[in-house]
Short mmCIF file of N, CA and C in Angstrom, two decimals:
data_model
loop_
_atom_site.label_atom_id
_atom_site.label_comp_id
_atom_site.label_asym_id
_atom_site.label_seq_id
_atom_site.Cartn_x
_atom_site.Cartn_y
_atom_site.Cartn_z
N UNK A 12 -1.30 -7.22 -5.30
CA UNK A 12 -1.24 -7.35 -6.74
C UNK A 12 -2.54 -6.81 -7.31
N UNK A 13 -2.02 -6.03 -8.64
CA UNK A 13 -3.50 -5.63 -8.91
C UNK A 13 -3.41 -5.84 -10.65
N UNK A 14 -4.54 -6.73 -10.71
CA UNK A 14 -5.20 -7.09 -12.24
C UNK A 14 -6.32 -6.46 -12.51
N UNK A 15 -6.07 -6.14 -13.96
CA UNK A 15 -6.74 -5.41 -14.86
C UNK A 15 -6.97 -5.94 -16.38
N UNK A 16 -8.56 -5.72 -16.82
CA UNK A 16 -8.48 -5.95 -17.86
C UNK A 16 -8.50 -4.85 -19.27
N UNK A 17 -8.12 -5.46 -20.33
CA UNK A 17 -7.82 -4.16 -21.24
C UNK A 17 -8.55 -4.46 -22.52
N UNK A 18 -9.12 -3.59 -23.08
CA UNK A 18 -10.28 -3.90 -23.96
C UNK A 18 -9.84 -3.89 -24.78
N UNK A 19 -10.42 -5.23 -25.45
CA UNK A 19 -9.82 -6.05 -27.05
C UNK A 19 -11.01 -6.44 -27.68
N UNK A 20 -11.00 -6.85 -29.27
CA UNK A 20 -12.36 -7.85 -29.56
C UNK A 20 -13.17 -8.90 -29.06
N UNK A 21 -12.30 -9.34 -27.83
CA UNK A 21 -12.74 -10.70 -27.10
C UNK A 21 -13.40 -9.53 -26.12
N UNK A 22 -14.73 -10.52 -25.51
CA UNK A 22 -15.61 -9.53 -24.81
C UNK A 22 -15.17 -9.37 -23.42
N UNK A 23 -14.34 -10.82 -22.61
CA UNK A 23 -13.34 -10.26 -21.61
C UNK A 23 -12.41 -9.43 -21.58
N UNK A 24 -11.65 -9.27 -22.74
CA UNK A 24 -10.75 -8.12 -22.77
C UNK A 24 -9.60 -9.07 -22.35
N UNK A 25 -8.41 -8.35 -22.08
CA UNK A 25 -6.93 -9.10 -21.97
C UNK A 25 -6.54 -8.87 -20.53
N UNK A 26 -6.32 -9.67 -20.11
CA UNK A 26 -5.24 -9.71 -18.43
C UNK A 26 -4.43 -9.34 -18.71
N UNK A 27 -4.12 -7.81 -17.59
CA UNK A 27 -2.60 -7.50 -17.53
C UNK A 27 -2.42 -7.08 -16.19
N UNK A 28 -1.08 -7.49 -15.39
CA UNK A 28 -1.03 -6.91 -14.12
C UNK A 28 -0.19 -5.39 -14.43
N UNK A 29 -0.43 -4.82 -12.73
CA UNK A 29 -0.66 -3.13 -13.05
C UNK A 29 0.52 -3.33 -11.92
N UNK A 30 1.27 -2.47 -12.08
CA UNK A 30 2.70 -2.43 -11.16
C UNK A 30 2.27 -1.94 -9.68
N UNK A 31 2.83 -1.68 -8.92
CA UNK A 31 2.43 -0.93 -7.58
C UNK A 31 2.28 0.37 -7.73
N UNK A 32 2.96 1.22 -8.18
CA UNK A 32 2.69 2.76 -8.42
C UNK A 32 1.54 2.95 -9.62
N UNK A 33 1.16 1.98 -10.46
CA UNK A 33 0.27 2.06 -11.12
C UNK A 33 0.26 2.84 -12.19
N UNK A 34 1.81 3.09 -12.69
CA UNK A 34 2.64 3.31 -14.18
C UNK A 34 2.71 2.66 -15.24
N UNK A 35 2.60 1.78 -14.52
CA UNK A 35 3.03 0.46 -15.93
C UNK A 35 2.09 -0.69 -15.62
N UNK A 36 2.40 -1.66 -16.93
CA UNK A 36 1.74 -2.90 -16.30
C UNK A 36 2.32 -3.73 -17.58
N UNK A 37 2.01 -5.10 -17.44
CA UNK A 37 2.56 -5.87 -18.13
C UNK A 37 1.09 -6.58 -18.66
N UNK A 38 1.45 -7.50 -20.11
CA UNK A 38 0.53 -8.29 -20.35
C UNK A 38 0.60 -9.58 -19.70
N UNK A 39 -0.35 -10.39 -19.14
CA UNK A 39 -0.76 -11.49 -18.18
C UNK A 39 -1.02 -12.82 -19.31
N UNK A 40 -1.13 -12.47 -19.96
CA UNK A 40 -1.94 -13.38 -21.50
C UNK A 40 -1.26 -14.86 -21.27
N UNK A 41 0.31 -14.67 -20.94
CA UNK A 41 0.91 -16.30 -21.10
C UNK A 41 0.67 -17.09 -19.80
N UNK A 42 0.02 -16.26 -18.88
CA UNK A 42 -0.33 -17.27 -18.21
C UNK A 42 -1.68 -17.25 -17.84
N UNK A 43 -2.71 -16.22 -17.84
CA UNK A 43 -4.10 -16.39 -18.04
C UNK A 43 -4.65 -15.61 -19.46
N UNK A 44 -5.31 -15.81 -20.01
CA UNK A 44 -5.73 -14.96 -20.83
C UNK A 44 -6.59 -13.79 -20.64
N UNK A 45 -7.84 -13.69 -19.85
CA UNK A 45 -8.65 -12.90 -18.98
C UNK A 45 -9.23 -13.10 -17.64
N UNK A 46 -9.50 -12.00 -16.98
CA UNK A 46 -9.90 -12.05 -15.87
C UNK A 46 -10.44 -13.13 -15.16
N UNK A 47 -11.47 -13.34 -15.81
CA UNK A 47 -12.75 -15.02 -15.88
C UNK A 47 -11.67 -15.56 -16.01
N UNK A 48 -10.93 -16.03 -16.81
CA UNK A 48 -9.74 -17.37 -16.72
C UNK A 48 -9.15 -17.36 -15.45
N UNK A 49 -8.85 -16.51 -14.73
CA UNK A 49 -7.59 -15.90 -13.64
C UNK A 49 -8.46 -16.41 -12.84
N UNK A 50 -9.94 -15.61 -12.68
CA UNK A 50 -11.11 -16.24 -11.11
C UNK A 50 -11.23 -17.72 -11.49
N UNK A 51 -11.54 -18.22 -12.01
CA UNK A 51 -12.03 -19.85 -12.61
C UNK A 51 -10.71 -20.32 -12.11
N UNK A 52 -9.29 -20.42 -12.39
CA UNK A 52 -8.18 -20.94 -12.47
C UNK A 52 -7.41 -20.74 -11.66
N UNK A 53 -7.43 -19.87 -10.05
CA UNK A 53 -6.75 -19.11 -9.32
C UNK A 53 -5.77 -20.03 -8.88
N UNK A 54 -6.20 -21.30 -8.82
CA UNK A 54 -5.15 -22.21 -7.81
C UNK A 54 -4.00 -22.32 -8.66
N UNK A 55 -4.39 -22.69 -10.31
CA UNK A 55 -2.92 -22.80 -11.14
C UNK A 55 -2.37 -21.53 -11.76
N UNK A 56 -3.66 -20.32 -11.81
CA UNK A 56 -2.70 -19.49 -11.56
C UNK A 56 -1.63 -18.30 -10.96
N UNK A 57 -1.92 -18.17 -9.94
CA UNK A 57 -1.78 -17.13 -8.81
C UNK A 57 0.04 -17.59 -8.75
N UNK A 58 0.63 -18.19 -8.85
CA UNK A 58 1.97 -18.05 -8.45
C UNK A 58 3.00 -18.04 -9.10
N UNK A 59 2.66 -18.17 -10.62
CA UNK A 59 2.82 -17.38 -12.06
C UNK A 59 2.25 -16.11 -12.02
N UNK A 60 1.41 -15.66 -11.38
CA UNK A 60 0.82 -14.04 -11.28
C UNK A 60 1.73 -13.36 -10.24
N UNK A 61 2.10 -13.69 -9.53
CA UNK A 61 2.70 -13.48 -8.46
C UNK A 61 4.00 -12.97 -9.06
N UNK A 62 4.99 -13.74 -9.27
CA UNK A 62 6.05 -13.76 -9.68
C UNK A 62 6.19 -12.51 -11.06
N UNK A 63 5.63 -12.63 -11.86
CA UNK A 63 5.26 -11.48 -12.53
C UNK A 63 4.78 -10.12 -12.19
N UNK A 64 4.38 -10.04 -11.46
CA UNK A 64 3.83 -8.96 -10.37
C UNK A 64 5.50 -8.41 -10.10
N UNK A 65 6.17 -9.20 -9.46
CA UNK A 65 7.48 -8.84 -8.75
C UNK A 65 8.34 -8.39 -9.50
N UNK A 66 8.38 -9.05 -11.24
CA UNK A 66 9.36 -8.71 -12.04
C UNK A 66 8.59 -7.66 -12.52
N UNK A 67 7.36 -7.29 -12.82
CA UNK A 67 7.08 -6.30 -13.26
C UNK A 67 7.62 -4.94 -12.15
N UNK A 68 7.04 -4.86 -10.65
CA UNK A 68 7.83 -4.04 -10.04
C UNK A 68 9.20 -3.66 -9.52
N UNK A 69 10.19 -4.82 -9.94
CA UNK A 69 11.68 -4.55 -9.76
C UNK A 69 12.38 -4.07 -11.14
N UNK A 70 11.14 -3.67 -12.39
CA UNK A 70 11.74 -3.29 -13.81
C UNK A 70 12.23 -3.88 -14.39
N UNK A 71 11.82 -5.59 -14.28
CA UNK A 71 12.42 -6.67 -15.44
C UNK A 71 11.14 -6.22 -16.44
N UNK A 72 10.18 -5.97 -16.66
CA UNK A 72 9.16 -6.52 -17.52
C UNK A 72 7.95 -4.97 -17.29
N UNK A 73 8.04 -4.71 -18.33
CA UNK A 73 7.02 -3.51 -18.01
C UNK A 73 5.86 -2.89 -19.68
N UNK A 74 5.01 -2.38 -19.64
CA UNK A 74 4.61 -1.07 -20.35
C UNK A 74 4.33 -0.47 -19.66
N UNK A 75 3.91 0.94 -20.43
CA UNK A 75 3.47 2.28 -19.47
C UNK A 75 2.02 2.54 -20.52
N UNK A 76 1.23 2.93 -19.49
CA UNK A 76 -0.19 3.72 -19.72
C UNK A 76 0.62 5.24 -20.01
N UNK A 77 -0.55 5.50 -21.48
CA UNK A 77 0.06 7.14 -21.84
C UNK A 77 -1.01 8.30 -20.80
N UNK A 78 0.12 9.13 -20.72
CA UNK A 78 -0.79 10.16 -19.87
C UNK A 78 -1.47 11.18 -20.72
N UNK A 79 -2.23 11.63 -19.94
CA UNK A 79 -3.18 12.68 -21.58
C UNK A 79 -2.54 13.61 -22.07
N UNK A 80 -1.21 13.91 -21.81
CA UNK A 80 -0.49 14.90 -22.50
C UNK A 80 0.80 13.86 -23.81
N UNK A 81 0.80 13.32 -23.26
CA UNK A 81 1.61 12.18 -23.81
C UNK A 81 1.78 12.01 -25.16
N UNK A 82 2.74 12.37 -26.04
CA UNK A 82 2.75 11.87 -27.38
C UNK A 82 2.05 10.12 -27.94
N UNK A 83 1.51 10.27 -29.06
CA UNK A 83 1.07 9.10 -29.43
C UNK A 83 2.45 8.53 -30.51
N UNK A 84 2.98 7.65 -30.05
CA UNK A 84 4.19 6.92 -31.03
C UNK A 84 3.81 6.59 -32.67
N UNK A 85 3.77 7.52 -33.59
CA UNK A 85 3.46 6.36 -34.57
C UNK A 85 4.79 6.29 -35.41
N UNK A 86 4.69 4.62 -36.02
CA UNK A 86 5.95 3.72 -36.45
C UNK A 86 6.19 4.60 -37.82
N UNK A 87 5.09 4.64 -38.72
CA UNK A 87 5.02 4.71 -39.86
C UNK A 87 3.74 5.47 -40.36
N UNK A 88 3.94 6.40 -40.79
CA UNK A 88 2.83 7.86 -41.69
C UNK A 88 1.70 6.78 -42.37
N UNK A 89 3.22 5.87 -43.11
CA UNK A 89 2.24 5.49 -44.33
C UNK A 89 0.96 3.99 -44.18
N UNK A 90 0.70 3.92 -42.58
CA UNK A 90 0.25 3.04 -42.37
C UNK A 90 -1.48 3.31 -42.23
N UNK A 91 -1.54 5.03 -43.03
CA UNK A 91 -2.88 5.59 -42.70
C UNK A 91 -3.77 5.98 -41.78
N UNK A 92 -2.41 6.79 -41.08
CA UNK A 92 -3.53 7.45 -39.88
C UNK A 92 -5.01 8.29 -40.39
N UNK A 93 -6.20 7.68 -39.12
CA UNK A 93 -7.29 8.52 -39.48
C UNK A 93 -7.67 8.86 -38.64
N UNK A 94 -7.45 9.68 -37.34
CA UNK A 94 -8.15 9.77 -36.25
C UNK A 94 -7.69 11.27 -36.16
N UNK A 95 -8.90 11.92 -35.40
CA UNK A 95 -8.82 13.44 -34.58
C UNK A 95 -9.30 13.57 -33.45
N UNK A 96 -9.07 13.84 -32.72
CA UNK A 96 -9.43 14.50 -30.91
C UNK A 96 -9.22 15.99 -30.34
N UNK A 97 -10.27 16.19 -30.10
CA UNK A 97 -10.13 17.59 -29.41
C UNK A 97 -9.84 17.08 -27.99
N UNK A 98 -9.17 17.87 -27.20
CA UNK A 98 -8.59 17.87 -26.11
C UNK A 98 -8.40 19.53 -25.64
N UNK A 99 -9.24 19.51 -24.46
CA UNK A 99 -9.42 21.02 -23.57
C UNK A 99 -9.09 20.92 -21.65
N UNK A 100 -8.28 21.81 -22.37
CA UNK A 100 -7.63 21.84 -20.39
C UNK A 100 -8.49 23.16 -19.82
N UNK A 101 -8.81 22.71 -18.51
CA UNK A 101 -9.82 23.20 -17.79
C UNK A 101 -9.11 23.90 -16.93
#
């Protein structure tokens, strides 16, 4: 099983487990909140991590990390996009 954290305003960042091929991953939050919670708490929580781990790799429960070619989804124009990126293939 492999946990990861994902950077948020909280200075731990968010627990999420990472599937086996390392495509996807799910958020961990309902049963630890961050990493430090997960090490501190391993005994109550590892078999709620576990189990999630499994549904995340049999495709009950998933997201996907975008790849750098990857369209960015947006819902709605009018929600004020402001961002630009250059991006150069080598």
């Amino acid at each position: 099983m492999k946990l990861a954290s994902l950077k948020t305003e909280h200075p731990d960042g968010k627990l999420v487990i990472v599937s086996q091929d390392q495509n996807h991953f799910v958020d961990a939050g309902d049963i630890a909140p961050t990493m430090q919670f997960t090490l501190e708490n391993w005994t109550s929580c590892s078999a709620a991590l576990i189990t999630k781990y499994k549904r995340l790799n049999e495709g009950l429960e998933a997201d996907s990390f975008l790849e750098p070619k990857d369209d960015i989804v947006v819902v709605d124009l009018k929600h004020g996009i402001d961002f630009e990126g250059e991006f150069h293939e080598h």
